[in-house]
PDB file of C-alpha atoms in Angstrom:
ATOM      1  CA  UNK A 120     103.163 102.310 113.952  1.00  0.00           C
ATOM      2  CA  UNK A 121     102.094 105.000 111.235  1.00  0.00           C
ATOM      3  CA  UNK A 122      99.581 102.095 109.961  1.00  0.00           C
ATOM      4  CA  UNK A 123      97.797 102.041 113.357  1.00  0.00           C
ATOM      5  CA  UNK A 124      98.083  98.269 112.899  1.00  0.00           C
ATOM      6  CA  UNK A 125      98.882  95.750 116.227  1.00  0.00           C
ATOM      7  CA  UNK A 126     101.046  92.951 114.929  1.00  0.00           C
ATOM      8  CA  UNK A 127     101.332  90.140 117.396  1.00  0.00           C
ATOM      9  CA  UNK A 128     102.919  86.410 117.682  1.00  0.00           C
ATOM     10  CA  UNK A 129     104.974  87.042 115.047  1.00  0.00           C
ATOM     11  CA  UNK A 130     107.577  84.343 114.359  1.00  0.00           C
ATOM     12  CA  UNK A 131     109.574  83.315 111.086  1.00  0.00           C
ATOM     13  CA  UNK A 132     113.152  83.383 109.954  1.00  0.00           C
ATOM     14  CA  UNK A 133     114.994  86.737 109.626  1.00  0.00           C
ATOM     15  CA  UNK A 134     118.418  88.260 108.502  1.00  0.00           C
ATOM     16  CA  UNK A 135     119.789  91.890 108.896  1.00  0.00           C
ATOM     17  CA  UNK A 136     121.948  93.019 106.067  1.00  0.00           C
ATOM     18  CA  UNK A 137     123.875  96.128 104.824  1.00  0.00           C
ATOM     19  CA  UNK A 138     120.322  98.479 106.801  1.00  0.00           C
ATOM     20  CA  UNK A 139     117.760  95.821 104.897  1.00  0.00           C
ATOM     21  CA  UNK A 140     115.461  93.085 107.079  1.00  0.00           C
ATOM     22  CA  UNK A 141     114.280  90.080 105.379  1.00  0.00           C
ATOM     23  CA  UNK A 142     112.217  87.698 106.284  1.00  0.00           C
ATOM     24  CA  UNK A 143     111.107  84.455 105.291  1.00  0.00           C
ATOM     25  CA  UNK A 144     108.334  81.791 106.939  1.00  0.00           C
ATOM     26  CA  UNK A 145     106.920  84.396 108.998  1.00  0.00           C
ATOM     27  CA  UNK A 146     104.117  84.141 110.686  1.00  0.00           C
ATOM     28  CA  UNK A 147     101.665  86.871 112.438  1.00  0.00           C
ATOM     29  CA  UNK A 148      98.301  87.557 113.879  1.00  0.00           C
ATOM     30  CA  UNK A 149      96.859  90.840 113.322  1.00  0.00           C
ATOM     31  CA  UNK A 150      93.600  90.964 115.553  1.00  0.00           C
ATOM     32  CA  UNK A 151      91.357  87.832 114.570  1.00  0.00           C
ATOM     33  CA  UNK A 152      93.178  87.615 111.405  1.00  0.00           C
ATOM     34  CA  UNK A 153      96.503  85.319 110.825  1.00  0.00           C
ATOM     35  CA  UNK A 154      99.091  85.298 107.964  1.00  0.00           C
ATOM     36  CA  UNK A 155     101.446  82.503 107.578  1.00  0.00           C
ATOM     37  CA  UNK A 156     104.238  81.712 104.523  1.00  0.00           C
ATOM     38  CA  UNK A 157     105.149  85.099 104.408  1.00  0.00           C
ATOM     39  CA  UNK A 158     107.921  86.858 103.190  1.00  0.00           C
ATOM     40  CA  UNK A 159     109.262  90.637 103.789  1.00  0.00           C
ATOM     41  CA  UNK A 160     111.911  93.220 102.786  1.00  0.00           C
ATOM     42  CA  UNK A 161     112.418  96.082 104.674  1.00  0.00           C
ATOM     43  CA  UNK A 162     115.008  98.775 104.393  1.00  0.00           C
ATOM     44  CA  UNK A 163     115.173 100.157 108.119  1.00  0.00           C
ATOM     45  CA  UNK A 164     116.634 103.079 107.392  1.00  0.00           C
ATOM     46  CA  UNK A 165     115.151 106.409 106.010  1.00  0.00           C
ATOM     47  CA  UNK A 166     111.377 108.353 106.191  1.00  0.00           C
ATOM     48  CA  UNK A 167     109.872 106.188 104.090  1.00  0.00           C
ATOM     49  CA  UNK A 168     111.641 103.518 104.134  1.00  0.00           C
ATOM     50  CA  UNK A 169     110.779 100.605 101.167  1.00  0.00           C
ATOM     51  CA  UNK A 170     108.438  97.822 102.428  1.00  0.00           C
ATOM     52  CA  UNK A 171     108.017  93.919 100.452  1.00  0.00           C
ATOM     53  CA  UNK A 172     105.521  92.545 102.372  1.00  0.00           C
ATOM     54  CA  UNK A 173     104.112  89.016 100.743  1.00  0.00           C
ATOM     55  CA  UNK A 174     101.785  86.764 102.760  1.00  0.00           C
ATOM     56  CA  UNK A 175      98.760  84.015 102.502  1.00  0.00           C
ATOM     57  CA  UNK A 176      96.341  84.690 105.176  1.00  0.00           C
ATOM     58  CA  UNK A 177      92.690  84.190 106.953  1.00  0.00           C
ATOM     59  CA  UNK A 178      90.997  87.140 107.624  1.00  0.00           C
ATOM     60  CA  UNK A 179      87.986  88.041 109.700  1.00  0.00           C
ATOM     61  CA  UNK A 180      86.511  90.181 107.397  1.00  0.00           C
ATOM     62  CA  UNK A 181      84.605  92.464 110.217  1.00  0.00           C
ATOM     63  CA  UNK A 182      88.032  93.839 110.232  1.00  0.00           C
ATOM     64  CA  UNK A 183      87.910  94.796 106.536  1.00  0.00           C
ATOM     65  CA  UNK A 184      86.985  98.517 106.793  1.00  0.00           C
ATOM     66  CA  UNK A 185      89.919  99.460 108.788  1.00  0.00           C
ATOM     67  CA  UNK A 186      91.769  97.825 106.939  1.00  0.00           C
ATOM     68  CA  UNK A 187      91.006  99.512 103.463  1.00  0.00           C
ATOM     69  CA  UNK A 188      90.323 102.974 105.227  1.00  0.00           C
ATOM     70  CA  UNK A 189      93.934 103.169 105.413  1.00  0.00           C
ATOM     71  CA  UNK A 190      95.164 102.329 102.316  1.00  0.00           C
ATOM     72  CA  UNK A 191      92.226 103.386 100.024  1.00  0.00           C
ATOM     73  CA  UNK A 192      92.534 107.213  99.153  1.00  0.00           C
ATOM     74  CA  UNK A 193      89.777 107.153  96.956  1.00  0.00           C
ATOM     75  CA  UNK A 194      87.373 109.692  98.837  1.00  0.00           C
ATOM     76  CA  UNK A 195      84.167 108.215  96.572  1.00  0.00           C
ATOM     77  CA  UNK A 196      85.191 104.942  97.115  1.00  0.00           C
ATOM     78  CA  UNK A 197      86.132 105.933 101.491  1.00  0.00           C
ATOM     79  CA  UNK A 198      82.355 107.188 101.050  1.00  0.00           C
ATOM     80  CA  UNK A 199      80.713 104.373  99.487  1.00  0.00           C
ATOM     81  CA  UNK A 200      82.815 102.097 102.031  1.00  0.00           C
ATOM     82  CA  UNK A 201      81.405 103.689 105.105  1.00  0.00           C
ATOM     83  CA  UNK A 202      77.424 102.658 103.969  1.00  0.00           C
ATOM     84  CA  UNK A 203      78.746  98.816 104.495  1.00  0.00           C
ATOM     85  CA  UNK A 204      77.940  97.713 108.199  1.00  0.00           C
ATOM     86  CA  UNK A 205      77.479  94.829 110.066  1.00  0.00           C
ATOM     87  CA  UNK A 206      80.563  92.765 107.867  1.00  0.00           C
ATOM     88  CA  UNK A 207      80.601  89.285 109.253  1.00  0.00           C
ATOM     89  CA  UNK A 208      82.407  86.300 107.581  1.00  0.00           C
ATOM     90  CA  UNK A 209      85.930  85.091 106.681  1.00  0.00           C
ATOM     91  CA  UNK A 210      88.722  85.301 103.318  1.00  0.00           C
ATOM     92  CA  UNK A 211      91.631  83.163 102.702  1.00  0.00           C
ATOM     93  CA  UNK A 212      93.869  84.586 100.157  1.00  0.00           C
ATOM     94  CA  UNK A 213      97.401  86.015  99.406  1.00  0.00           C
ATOM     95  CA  UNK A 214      98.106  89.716 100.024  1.00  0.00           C
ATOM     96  CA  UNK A 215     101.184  92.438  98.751  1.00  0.00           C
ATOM     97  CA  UNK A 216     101.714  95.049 100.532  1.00  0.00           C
ATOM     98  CA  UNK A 217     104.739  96.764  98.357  1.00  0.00           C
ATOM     99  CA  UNK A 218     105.218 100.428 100.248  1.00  0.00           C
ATOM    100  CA  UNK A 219     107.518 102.581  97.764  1.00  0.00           C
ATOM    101  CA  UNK A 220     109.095 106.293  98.305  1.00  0.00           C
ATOM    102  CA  UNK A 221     105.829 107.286  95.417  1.00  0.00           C
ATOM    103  CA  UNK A 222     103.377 105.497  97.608  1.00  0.00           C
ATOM    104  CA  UNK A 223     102.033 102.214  98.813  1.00  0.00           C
ATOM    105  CA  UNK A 224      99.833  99.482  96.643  1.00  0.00           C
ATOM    106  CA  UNK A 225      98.340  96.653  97.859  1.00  0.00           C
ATOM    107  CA  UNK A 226      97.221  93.546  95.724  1.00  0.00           C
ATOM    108  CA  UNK A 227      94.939  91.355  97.571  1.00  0.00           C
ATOM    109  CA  UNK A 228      93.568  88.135  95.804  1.00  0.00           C
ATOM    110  CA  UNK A 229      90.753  85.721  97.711  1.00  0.00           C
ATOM    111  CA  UNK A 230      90.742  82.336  96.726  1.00  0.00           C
ATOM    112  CA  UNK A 231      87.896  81.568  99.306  1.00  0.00           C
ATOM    113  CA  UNK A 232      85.556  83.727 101.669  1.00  0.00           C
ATOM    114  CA  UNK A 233      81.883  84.037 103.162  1.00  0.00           C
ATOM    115  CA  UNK A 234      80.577  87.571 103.387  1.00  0.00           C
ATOM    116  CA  UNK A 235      77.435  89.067 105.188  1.00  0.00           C
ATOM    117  CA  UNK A 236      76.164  92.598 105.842  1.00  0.00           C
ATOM    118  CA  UNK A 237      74.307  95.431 105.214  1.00  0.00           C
ATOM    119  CA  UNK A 238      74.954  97.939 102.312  1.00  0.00           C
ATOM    120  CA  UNK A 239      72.961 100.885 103.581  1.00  0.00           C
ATOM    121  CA  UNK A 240      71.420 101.593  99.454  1.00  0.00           C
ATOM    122  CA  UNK A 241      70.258  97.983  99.685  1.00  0.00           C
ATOM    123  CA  UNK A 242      66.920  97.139 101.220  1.00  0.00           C
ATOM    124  CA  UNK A 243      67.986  93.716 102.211  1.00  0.00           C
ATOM    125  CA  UNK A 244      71.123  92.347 104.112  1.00  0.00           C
ATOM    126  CA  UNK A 245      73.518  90.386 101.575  1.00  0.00           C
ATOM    127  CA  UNK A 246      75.345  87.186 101.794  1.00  0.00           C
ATOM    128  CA  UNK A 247      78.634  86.582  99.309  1.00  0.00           C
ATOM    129  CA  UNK A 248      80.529  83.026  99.104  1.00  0.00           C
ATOM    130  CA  UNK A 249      82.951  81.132  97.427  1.00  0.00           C
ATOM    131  CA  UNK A 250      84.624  82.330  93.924  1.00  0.00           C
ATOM    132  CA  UNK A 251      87.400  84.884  93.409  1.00  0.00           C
ATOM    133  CA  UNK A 252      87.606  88.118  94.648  1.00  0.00           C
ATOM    134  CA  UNK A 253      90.530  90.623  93.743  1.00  0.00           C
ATOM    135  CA  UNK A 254      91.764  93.907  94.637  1.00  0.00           C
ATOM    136  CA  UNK A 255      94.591  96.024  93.123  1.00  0.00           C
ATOM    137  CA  UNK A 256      94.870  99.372  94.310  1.00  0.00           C
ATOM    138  CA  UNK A 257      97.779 100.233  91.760  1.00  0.00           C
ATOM    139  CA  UNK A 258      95.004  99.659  89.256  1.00  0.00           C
ATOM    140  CA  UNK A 259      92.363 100.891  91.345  1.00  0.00           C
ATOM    141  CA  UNK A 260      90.632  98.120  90.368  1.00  0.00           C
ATOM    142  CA  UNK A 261      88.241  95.200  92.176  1.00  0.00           C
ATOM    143  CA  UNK A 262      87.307  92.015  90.461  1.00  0.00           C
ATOM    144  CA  UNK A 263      85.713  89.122  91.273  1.00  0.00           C
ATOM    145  CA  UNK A 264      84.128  85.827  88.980  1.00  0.00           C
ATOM    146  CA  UNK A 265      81.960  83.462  89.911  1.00  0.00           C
ATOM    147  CA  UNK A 266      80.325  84.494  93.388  1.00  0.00           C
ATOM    148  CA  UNK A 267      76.950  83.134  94.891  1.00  0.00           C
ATOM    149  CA  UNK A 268      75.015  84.772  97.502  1.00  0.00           C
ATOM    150  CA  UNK A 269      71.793  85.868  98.625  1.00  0.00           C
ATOM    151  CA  UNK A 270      70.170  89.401  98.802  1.00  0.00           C
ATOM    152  CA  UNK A 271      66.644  89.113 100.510  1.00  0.00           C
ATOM    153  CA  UNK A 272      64.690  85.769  99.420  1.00  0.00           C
ATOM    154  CA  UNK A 273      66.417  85.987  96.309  1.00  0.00           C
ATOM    155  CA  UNK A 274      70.039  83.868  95.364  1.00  0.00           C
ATOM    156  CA  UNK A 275      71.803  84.790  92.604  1.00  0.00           C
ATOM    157  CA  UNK A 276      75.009  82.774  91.167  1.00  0.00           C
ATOM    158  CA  UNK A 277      77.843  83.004  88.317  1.00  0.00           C
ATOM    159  CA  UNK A 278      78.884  86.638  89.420  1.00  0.00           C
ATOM    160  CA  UNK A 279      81.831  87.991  87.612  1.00  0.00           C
ATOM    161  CA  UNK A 280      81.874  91.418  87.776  1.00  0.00           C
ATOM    162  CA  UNK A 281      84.971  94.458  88.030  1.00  0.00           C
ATOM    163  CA  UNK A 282      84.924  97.774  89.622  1.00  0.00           C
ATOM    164  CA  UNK A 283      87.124 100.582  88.674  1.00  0.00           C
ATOM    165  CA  UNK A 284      87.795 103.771  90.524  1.00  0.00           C
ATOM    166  CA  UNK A 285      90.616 105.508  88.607  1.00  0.00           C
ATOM    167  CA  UNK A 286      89.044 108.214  86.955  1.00  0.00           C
ATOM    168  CA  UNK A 287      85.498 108.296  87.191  1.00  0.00           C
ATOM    169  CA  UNK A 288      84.195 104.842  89.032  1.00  0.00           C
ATOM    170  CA  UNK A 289      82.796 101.933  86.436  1.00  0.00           C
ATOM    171  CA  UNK A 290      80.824  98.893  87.363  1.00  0.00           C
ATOM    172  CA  UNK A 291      80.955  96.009  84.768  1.00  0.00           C
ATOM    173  CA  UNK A 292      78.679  93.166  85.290  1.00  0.00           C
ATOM    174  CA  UNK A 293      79.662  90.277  82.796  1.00  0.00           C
ATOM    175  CA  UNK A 294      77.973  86.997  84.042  1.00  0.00           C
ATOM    176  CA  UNK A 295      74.993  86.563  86.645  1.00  0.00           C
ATOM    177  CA  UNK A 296      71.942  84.382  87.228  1.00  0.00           C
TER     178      UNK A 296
END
């Protein structure tokens, strides 16, 4: 509930021990998205209660900035965030969600995904697909290596670039063609 976030046909095996859930096999669609192999550790009792959350999904990526507005504190990186519109496309990846008494981190790594939309400081609408993409907010860090695309009538492939947001924010482009 305090995520805002509407789990639904969720299914797996699960055992209540000594005040701690776990879960294994689970299984869960969150809007158009759907996680499957999961795993989770709960503690149900206390404020802010620990959270293991550990799960390969498919995500409709139109759902992104929702997602990331609630987990992303970064008020530079909220702000550049809210220029991206009209997100289309889909990621399948593996996602931790590990939700601690200091705060919550999330590690999110995409094997495989198709992105398109419009970065408002962009004159052109932008296509992403295939590669790697990563995202570690305990690192405050975004990576991703060898991503194709198209921005306008120009392609571009071999992207490997890293974004970092922890002090002051730092773009590093290391391969492109």
């Amino acid at each position: 509930p305090e995520g805002g976030f509407l789990i639904e046909e969720v299914k797996g095996n699960a055992i209540i021990s000594r005040g701690i859930l776990e879960g294994q096999n689970l299984e869960a669609r969150l809007g158009n998205s759907r996680g499957t192999k999961g795993t989770l550790r709960l503690r149900l009792q206390g404020e802010e209660a620990p959270l293991h959350l550990d799960i390969i999904f498919k995500a409709d990526l139109a759902q992104l900035p929702s997602y990331l507005e609630r987990f992303l504190k970064d008020e530079a990186f909220r702000r550049e965030m809210a220029l991206v519109q009209e997100i289309q496309g889909s990621a399948t990846g593996r996602m931790i969600l590990d939700r601690r008494t200091d705060g919550t981190e999330v590690s999110v790594d995409i094997s495989d995904f198709n992105l398109h939309g419009v970065y408002q400081r962009l004159p052109y609408p932008i296509e992403i697909h295939g590669g790697k993409f990563s995202l570690d907010t305990g690192r405050e860090k975004i990576t991703s290596e060898n991503l194709r695309g198209k921005f306008g009538k120009s392609t571009f492939s071999q992207l490997t670039a890293g974004l970092e947001w922890e002090k002051e924010p730092y773009l590093e482009v290391t391969s492109l063609k």
